Short mmCIF file of C-alpha atoms in Angstrom, two decimals:
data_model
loop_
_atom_site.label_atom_id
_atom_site.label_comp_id
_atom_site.label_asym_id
_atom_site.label_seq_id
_atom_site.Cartn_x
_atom_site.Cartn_y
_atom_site.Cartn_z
CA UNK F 1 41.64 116.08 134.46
CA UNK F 2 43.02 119.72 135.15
CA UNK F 3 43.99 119.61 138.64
CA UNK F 4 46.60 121.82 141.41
CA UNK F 5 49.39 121.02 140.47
CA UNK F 6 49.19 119.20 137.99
CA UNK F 7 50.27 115.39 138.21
CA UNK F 8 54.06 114.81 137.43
CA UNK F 9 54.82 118.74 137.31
CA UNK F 10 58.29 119.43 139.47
CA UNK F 11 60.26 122.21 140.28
CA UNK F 12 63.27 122.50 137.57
CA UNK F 13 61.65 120.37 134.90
CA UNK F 14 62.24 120.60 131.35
CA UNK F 15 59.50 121.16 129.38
CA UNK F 16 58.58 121.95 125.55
CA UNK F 17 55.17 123.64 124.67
CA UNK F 18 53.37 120.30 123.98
CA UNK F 19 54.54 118.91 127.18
CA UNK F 20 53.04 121.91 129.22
CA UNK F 21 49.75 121.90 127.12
CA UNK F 22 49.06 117.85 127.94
CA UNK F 23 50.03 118.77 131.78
CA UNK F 24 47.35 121.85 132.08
CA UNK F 25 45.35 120.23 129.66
CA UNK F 26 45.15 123.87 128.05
CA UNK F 27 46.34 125.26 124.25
CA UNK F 28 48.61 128.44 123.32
CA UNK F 29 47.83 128.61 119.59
CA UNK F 30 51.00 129.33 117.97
CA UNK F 31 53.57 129.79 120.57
CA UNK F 32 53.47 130.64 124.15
CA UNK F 33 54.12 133.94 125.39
CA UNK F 34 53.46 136.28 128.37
CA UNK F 35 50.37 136.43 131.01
CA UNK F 36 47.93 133.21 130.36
CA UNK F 37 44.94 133.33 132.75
CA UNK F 38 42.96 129.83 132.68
CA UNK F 39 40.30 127.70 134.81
CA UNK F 40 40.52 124.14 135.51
CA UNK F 41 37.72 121.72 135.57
CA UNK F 42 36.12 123.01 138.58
CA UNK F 43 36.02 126.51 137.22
CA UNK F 44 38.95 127.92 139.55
CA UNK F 45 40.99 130.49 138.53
CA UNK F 46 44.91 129.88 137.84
CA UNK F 47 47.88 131.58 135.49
CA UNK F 48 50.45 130.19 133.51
CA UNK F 49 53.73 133.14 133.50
CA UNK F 50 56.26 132.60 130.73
CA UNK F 51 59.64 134.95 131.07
CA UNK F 52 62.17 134.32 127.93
CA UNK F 53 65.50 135.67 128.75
CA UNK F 54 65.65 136.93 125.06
CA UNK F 55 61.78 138.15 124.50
CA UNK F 56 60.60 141.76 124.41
CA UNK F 57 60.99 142.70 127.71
CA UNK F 58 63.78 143.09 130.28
CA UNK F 59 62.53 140.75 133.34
CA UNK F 60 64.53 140.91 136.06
CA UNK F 61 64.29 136.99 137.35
CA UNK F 62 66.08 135.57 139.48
CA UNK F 63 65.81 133.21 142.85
CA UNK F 64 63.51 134.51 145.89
CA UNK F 65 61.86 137.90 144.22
CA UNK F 66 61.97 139.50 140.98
CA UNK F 67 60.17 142.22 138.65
CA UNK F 68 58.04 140.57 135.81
CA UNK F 69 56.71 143.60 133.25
CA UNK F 70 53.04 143.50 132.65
CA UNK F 71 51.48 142.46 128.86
CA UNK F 72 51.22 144.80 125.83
CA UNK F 73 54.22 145.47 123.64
CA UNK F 74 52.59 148.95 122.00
CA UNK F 75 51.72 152.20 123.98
CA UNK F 76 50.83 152.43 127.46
CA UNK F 77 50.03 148.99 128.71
CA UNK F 78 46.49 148.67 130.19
CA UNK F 79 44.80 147.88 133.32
CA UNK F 80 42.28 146.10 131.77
CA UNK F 81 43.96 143.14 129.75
CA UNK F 82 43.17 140.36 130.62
CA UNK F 83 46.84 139.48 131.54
CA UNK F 84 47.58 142.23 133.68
CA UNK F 85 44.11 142.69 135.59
CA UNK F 86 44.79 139.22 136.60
CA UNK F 87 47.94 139.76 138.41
CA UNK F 88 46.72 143.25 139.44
CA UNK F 89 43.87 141.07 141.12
CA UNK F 90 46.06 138.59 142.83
CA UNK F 91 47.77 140.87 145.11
CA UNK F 92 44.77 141.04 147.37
CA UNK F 93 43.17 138.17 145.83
CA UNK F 94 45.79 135.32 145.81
CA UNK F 95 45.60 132.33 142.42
CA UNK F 96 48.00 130.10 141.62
CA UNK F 97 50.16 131.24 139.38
CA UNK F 98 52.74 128.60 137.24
CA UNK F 99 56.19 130.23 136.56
CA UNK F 100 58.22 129.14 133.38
CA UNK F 101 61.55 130.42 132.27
CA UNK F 102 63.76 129.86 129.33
CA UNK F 103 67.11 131.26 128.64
CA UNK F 104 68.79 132.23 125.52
CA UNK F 105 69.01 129.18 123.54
CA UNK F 106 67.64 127.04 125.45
CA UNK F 107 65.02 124.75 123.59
CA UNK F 108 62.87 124.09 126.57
CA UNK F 109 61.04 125.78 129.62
CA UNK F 110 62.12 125.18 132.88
CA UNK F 111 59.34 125.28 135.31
CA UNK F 112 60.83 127.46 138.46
CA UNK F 113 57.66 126.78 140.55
CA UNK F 114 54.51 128.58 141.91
CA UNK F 115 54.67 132.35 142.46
CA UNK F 116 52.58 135.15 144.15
CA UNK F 117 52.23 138.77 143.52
CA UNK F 118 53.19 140.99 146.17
CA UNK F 119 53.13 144.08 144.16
CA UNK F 120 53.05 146.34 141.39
CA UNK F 121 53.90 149.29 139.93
CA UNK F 122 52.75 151.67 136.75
CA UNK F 123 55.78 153.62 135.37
CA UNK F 124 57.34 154.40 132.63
CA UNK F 125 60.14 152.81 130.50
CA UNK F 126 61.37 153.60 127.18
CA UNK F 127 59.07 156.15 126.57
CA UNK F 128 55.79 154.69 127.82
CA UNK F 129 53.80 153.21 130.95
CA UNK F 130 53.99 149.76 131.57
CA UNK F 131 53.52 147.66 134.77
CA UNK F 132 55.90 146.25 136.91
CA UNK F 133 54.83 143.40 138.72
CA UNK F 134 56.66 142.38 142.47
CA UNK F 135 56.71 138.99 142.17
CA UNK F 136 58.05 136.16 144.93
CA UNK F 137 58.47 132.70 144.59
CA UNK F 138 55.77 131.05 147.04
CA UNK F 139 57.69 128.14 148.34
CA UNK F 140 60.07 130.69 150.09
CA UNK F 141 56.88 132.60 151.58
CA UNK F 142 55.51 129.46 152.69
CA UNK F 143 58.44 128.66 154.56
CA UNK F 144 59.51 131.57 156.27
CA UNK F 145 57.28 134.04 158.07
CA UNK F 146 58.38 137.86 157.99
CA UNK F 147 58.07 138.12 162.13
CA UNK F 148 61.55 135.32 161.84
CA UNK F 149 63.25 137.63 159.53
CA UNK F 150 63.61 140.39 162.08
CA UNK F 151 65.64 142.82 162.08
CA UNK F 152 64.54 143.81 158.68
CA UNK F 153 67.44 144.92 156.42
CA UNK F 154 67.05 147.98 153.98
CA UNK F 155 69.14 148.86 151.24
CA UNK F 156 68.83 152.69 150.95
CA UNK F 157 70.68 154.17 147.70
CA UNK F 158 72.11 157.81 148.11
CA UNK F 159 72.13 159.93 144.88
CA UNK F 160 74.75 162.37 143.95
CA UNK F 161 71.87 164.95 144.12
CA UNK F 162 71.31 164.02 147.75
CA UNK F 163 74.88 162.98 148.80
CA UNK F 164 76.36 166.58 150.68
CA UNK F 165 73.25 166.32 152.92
CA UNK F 166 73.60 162.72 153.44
CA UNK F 167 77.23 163.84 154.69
CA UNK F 168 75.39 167.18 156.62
CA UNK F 169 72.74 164.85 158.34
CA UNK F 170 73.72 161.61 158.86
CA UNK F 171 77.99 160.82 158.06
CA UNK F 172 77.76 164.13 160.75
CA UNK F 173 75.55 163.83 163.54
CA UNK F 174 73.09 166.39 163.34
CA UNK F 175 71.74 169.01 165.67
CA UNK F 176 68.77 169.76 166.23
CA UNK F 177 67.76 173.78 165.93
CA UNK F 178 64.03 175.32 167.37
CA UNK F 179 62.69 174.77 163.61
CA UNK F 180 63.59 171.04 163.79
CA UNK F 181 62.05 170.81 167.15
CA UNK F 182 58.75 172.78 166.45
CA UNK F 183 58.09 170.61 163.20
CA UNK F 184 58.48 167.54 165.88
CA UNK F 185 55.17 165.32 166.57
CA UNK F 186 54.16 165.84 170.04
CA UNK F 187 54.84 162.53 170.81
CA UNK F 188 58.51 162.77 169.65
CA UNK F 189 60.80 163.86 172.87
CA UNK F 190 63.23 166.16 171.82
CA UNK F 191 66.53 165.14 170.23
CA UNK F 192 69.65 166.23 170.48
CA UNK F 193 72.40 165.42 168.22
CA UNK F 194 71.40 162.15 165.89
CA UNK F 195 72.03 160.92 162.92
CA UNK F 196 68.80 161.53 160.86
CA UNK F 197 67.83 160.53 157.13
CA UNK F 198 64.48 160.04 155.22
CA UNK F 199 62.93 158.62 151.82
CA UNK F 200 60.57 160.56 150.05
CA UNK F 201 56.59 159.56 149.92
CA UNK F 202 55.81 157.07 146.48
CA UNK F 203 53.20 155.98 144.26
CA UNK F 204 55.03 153.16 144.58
CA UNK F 205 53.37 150.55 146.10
CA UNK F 206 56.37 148.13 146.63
CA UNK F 207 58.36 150.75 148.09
CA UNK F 208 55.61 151.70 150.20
CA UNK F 209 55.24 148.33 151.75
CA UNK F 210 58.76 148.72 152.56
CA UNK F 211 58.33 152.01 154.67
CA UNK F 212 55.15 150.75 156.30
CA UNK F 213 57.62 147.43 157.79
CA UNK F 214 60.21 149.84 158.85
CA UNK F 215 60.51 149.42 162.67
CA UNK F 216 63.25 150.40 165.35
CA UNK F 217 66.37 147.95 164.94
CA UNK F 218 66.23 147.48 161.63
CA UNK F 219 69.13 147.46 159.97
CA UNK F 220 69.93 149.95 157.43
CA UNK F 221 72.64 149.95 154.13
CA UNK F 222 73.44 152.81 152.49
CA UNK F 223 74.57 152.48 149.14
CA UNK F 224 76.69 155.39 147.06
CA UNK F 225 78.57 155.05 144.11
CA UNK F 226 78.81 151.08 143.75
CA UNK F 227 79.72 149.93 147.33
CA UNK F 228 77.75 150.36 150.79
CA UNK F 229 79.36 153.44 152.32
CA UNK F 230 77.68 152.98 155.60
CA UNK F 231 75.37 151.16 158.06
CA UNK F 232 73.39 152.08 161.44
CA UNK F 233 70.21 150.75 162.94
CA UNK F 234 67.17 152.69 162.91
CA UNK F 235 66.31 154.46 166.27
CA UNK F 236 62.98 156.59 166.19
CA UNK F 237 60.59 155.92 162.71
CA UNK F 238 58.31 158.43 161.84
CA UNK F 239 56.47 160.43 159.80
CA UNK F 240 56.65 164.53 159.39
CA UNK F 241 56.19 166.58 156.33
CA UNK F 242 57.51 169.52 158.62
CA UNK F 243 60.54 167.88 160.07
CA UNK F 244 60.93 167.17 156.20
CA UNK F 245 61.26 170.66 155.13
CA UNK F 246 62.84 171.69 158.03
CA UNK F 247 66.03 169.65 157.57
CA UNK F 248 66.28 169.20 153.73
CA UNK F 249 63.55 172.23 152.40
CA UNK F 250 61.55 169.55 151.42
CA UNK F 251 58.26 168.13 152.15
CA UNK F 252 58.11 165.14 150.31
CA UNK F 253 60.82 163.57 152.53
CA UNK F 254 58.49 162.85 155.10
CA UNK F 255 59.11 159.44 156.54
CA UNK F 256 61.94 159.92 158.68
CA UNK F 257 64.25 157.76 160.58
CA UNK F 258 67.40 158.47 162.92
CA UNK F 259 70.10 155.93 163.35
CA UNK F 260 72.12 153.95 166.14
CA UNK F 261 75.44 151.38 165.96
CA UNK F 262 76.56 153.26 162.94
CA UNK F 263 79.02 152.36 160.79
CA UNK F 264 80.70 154.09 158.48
CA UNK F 265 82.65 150.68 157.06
CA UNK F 266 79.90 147.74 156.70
CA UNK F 267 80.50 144.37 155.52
CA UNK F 268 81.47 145.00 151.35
CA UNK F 269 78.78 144.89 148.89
CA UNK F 270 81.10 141.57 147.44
CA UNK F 271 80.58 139.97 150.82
CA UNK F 272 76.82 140.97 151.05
CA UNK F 273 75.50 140.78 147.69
CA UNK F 274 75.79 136.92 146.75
CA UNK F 275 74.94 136.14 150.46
CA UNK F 276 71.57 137.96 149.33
CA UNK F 277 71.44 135.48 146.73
CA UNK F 278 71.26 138.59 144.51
CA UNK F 279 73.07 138.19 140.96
CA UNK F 280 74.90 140.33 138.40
CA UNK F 281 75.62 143.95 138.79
CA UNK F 282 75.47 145.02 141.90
CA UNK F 283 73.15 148.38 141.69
CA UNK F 284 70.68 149.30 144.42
CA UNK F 285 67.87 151.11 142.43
CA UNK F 286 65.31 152.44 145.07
CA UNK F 287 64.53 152.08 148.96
CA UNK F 288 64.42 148.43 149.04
CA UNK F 289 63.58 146.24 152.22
CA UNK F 290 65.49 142.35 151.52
CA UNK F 291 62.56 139.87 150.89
CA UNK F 292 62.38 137.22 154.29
CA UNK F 293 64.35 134.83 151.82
CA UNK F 294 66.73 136.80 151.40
CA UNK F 295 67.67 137.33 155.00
CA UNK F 296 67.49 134.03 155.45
CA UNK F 297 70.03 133.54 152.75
CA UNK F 298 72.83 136.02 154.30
CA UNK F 299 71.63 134.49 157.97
CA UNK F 300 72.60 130.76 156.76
CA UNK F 301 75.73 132.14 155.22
CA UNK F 302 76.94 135.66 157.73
CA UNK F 303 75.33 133.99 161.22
CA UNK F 304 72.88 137.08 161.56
CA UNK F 305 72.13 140.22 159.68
CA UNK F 306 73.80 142.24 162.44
CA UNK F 307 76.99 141.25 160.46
CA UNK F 308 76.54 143.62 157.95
CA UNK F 309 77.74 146.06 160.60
CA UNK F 310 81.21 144.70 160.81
CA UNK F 311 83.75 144.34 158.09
CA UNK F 312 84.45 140.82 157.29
CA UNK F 313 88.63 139.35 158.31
CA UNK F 314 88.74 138.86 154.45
CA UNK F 315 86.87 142.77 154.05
CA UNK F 316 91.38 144.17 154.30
CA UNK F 317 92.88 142.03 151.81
CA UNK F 318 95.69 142.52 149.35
CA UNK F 319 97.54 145.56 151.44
CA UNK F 320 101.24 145.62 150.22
CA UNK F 321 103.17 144.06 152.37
CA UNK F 322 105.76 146.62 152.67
CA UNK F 323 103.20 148.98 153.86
CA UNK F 324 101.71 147.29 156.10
CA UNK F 325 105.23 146.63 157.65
CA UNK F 326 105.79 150.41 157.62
CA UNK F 327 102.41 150.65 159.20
CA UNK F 328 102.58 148.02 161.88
CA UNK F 329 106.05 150.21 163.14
CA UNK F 330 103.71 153.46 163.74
CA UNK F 331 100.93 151.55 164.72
CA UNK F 332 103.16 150.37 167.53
CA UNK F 333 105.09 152.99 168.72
CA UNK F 334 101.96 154.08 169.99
CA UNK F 335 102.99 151.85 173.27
CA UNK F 336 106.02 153.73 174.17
CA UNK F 337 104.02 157.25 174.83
CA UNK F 338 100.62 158.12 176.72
CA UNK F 339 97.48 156.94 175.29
CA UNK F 340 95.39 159.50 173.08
CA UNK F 341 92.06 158.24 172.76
CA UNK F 342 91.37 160.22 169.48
CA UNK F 343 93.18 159.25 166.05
CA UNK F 344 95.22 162.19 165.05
CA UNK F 345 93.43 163.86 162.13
CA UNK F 346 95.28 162.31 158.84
CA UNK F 347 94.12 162.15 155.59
CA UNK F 348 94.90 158.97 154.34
CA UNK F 349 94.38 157.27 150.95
CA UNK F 350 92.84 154.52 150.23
CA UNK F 351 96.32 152.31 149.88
CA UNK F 352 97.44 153.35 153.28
CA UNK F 353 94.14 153.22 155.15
CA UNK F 354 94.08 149.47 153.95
CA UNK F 355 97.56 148.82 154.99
CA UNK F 356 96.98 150.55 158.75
CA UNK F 357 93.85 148.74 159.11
CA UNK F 358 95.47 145.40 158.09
CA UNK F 359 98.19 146.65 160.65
CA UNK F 360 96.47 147.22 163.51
CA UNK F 361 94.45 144.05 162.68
CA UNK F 362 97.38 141.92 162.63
CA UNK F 363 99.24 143.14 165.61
CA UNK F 364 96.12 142.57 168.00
CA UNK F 365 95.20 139.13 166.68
CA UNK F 366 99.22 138.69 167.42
CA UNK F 367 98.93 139.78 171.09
CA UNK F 368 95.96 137.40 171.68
CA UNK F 369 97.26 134.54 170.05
CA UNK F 370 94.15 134.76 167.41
CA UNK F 371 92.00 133.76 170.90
CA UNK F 372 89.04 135.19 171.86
CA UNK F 373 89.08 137.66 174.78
CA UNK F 374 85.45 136.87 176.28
CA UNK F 375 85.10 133.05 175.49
CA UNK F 376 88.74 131.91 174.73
CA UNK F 377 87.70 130.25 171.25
CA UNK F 378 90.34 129.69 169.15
CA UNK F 379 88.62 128.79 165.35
CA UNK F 380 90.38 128.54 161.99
CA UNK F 381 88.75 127.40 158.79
CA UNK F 382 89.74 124.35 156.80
CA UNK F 383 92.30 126.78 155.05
CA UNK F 384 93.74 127.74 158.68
CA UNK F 385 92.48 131.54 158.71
CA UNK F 386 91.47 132.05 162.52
CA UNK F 387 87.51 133.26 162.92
CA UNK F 388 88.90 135.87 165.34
CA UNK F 389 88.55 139.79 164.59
CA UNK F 390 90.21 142.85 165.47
CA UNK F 391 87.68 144.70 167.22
CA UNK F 392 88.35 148.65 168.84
CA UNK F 393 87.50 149.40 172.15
CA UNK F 394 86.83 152.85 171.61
CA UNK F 395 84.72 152.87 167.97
CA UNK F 396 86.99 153.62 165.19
CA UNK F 397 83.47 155.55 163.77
CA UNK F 398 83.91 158.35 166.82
CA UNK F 399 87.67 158.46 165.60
CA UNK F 400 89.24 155.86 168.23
CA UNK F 401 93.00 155.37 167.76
CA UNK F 402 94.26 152.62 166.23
CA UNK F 403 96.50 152.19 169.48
CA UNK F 404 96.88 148.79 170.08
CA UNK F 405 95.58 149.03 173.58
CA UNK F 406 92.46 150.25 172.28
CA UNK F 407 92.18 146.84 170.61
CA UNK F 408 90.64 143.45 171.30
CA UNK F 409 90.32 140.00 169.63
CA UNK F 410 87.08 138.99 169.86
CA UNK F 411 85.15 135.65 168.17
CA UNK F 412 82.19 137.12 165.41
CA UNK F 413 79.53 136.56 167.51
CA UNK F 414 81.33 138.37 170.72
CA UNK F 415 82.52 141.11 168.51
CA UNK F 416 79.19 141.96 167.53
CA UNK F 417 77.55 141.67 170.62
CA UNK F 418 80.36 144.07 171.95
CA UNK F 419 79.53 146.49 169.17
CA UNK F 420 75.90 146.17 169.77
CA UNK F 421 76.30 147.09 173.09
CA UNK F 422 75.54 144.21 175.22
CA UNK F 423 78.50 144.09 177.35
CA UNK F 424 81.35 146.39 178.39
CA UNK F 425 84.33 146.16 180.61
CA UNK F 426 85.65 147.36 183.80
CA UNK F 427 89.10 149.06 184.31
CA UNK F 428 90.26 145.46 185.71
CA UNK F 429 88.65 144.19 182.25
CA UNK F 430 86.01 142.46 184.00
CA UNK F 431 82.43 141.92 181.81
CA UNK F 432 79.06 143.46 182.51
CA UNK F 433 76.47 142.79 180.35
CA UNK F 434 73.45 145.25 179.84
CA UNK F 435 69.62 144.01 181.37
CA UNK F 436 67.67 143.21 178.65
CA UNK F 437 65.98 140.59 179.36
CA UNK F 438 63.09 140.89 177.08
CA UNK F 439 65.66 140.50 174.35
CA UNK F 440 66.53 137.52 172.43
CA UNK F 441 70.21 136.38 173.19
CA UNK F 442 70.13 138.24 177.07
CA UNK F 443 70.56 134.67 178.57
CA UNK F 444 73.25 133.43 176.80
CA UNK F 445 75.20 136.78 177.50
CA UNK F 446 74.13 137.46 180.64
CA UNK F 447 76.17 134.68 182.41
CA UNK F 448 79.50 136.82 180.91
CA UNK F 449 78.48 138.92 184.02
CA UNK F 450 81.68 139.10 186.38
CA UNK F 451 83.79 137.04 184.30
CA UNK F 452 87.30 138.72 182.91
CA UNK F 453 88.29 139.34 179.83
CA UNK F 454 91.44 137.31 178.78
CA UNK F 455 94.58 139.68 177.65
CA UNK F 456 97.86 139.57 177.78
CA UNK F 457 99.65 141.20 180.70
CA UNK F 458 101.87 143.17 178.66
CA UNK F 459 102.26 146.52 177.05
CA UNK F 460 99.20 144.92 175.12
CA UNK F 461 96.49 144.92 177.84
CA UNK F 462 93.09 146.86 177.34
CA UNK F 463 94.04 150.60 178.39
CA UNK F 464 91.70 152.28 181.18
CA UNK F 465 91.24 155.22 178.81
CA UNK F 466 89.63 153.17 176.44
CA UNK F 467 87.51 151.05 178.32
CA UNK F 468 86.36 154.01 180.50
CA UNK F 469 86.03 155.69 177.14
CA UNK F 470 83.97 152.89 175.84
CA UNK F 471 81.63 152.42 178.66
CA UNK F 472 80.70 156.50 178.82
CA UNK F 473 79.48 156.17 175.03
CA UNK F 474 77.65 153.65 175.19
CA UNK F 475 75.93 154.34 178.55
CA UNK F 476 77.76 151.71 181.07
CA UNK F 477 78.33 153.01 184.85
CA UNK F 478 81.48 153.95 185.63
CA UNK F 479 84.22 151.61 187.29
#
């Protein structure tokens, strides 16, 4: 009897060709390969998918989603095979498709589970059109809705081509000139300085999807040259061929977003990429939004996707020790002058930057006693490295000075909520929290309201300069 699922079939099974034929009660002739459409005893569609590390084509396959090409090994590939109409069907029309994979050498198929199709493209590759199908594995969509993986996170790749006006538009806040603001929708008030960037309209339909999710707070990574270079959240979405060609003489970039909270040194693509679950080289090809199993994946292992937005403890590692000693002297003769809340203007390589962040890092955990400001908590992991951050008062993005009384230790979840701008402090270093309570999280911060911040009462302590500094930017009333 050929039933869903089959009797005795489980995910990660071993399986040879007879074995699969007896369990869908089905034949492949000589071997199995590819795209098998079938229909069980009651006439009802299903597919069988085989992907061999080793066969003709260069699957991408891994966990949660994955590109499978479409059947036809000459020429263009075509619509109408039976193989790839099928799955062209099933993104509106849903079957169940069986997924099978075996790796180089391997003498078996491993069955990996049912899948669904939530895309496809027709492109070409080595020299001719073939289809690229967006697959997912359906457990994870069964499990997790895409309304409980919000904020969404994008991974947005920068070409050389396009990297100066990256720089021009968004690494620089932009302003806004009478062109810009004519080629505005109505609806749009007028800006004045943001930070503003834009994809380009597609063919693609997977990439497409992706722009048609993209909502304010979302949570953008821009990736350049092998690492992520920078990270906001996305303020106003829309869509304007004019505004397009008014900032970047071209049209085609006409879905346009501006961006808040942004970062110019996110969480490292070695931190982010296995917490994606993602595998191998890490290469973003095109304007990707992270599956909802993926987000899940860096929630269960980050605490929330807002922690892409703040470098990781481990993120300034293996600074020489010597410079960092040299650094943590300059660092703190900051204390014996008058506080500057601007970093001077230094060029600084790579080797030194990473020693006077580790510097400044390690000489405000010091001062706190690796304690919390806001809640006190003092956490180490089972290796004895303390949770607590170095966070700056006065954003080290706007150029804040790596003065140690523009610093605070803060717990991960405070120090985001700090940098996300639900709280800010007083001269006296008491809290006040932002209203929001339509937002998620407003309770739990909202009884921070008239407590005080916990600092040392030293040459240490939270300097007016920066907290007044602080609370101007990010729109707290004066204290």
């Amino acid at each position: 009897m050929n039933t869903h699922p089959p009797e005795n079939l489980s995910q990660g099974d071993q399986l040879d060709q007879a074995d699969i034929e007896a369990l869908f009660d089905t034949g492949f002739g000589y071997q199995i390969s590819g795209i098998n459409p079938r229909r069980d005893d009651s006439d009802r569609r299903y597919v069988l998918v085989f992907a061999n590390e080793d066969g003709p084509y260069s699957d991408t396959v891994q966990a949660g989603q994955f590109e499978y090409i479409g059947e036809g090994l000459n020429g263009d590939q075509s619509s109408s095979s039976p193989g790839n109409a099928v799955l062209i069907d099933a993104v509106l029309n849903p079957v169940p498709i069986y997924f099978f994979y075996k790796g180089t050498g391997e003498p078996h198929w491993e069955y990996q589970g049912q899948v669904e199709v939530v895309g496809h493209d027709y492109t070409e590759r080595d020299g001719r059109n073939v289809f690229v199908f967006q697959m997912a594995h359906k457990a994870s969509a069964e499990h997790v809705s895409e309304s409980e993986s919000r904020p969404g996170l994008y991974l947005v790749p920068i070409s050389d081509e396009w990297y100066s006006e990256f720089e021009r538009t968004v690494v620089s806040p932009y302003t806004f000139d009478s062109a810009d603001v004519t080629a505005l929708p109505d609806e749009v008030t007028q800006p004045d300085r943001v930070r503003i960037w834009g994809t380009t309209e597609t063919d693609s339909s997977k990439k497409q999807r992706a722009i048609d999710q993209l909502e304010t707070g979302d949570i953008m990574l821009f990736y350049y040259s092998g690492k992520f270079i920078a990270a906001g959240r996305a303020g106003m979405v829309l869509t304007s061929r004019s505004l397009g060609t008014s900032i970047w003489a071209n049209p085609s970039s006409k879905h346009i977003f501006t961006l808040t909270e942004y970062t110019d040194n996110p969480l490292s693509i070695e931190r982010i990429w296995p917490a994606l679950g993602y595998e191998g080289r890490q290469v973003v090809q095109g304007f990707t939004r992270a599956s909802t199993e993926r987000v899940h994946r860096l929630i269960a292992e980050l605490g929330a996707v807002e922690a892409v937005l703040n470098p990781s403890p481990t993120v300034v590692t293996n600074a020489d020790p010597i410079a960092v000693d040299r650094e943590k002297e300059r660092v703190a003769t900051a204390l014996e002058t008058s506080p500057t809340l601007i970093e001077e203007t230094i060029e600084y390589t790579e080797h030194r930057r990473r020693a006077r962040d580790t510097a400044f890092a390690t000489i405000v955990k010091d001062a706190y006693s690796n304690t919390c400001a806001v809640c006190g908590s003092q956490r180490e992991s089972p290796d004895g490295i303390p949770e607590v951050e170095a966070a700056h008062i006065y954003p080290k993005r706007e150029g804040g000075s790596d003065d140690p009384r523009n610093g605070l230790a803060l717990c991960r979840l405070h120090h985001w909520a700090f940098d996300a701008g639900w709280f800010g402090f007083s001269d006296d270093c008491g809290i006040v929290v932002r209203e929001a309570p339509s937002r998620t999280g407003y309770e739990e911060f909202q009884t921070l309201e008239g407590t005080e911040l916990q600092v040392p009462e030293n040459e240490y302590k939270p300097h007016p300069l920066f907290l007044s500094a602080h609370r101007d930017l990010t729109g707290f009333e004066s204290s």
